[in-house]
């Protein structure tokens, strides 16, 4: 009962804070996207990173979603890393009001699961990262999806068909997309290291957000194993780099047979962040309750995000368009 309540509270707070943050914090700096694209990039990165401190706190309490777990790691290393973290995600997530708008403003990479379409989008985004003069970390999931029942069955069928090992803990990585992105970043001279991150859950694995919402079940501990590779260690030949990735995944399979011990730490920053976000959200909701003008503003901004998504495929591509036009005019 209480677990389910925790799940509902987490999802509701995540939605409310992301939605209102996009309305009252992110939208006021949107004019910079047109007037000063470089300044927009810095403002958007900072504000999206600021919001990510809230899921990092919430995740410390509830323990869900791989990429939210990583926010905890980055926060503990240096909170500013949250402002330079970019993620490759499923394209439908961009359509989520609030969180999707924020990640679009942050110029995350959204994948359609069609390589021909995705490679064009990836090329534009990586070029944008490079020419913006900012240094980012890109979180990539080479498996492409969670290890659910269907995905596991497909991975097993693929392994048997191609004479590969059948995995119990991971899925076979998608080599084509990995190689393309790796070569793209090499061409742009925009990669120095690859960090191999392996997560192990101590007792239960949440396979979807709906499982969290309906059942409210959370793992008690999550363990990280992180290893850094210099880009010079990764073969430039596509077949060899593909083999490198395959061998890496075989190593992950072995690692995940055991759980790693991890020291659990928290800091006052987590609680301060949560208090700030909840307080601000409460104030914004109260203002919406009091004033028609605020409600009209919220409606207008929401329509703006939806129109941009429909006509430009998101704020990230609108930003790229204006960034290019400004560079040409200089």
Phi, psi and omega in degrees: 000307181292327177298317179295321178298318178301318180297316180296316180299316181299310182297318180296314180295322179297317180292312184297313183293321180290319181295309182290327176297320177296324183286311191260342180250313187282315184299321180302339179261002179302324177306331178296334179302324181269324187270323183213080186306324180293321178292322176302317182300317180292318180294314182296316179300317182294317183289319177294319177297323177297318178294325182296341176293335179287310175298331177298318177294311183299321181292330177297331181270328190248338175061069175223158170064120184308312186288336174286328176299321181297329178301324177299317181297312180298319181298320182286330176287308180192114181306332180293342177296337178293338180276349181243010180271126175240149186230144170268125187226166174293137184304322181301336180295337179295336185275358179287121178303136179089273184299316179295318178297318182295316181291328175293316176297328178282000180059046171289164180263116180256127186255135181270356184070020173237112188300321181298321178281320184292324184293328176292315179296318180297319180298318180294317182292315181296320177298320178296315177306310185297310186285342177288344179082009180259149178255122183239159166257136179247120178269118184241139176249092183299338178288335175088341182196175177285160177274071174275181182299313182294314181296321179296320179294319179294320179294321179295317179296319178297318181296315181294322181294326185255010177067035181255170178292143173270123184266148177256342187240336182231173173253158176291132183289156178268104189287322185300310180295321179298312181298319181297313181294320179299312180294324179298314181290328175293318179298325180275000184053048187236029178212133179242325184219155168241127177257120176272117183244123178242129178252140175231130180260134189287320187229322184215145179248128176273114185271351178196162178295328181292327176298318177299313185293318185281321188254336180061036181261132182229142172291147182283325181219147176233131185247138180249139169233118186235131178227136181259135175241130172291142184300334178292342178280345184268125181302147178273337177289130183303320180293320181289322178291327175295319177294321178301317180293319179298316178296323179298319181289329174296322176294322177298318180303319180290319181300320186284002174283343178233153176262145179263146175280146182216131178286128180269121180231151175221160179224165181296336180302324179301310185289324177296317179300312180299317181297319180296314182293317181293319179296312180298318180296321178296319179296315180298318178296322179294320177295322177295324179292324186279320194239131175296323182299323179291320179295321178295319178300314180299318179296316180299314182294320178299317178296323178301311181298320181291322178294317179297320178297319183288318188266336182239001183066026174117162181298331182297322181278331171295320178296319179298317181300312182286329177297316179294318182295323179292322180293323180291328183281347181281000000 
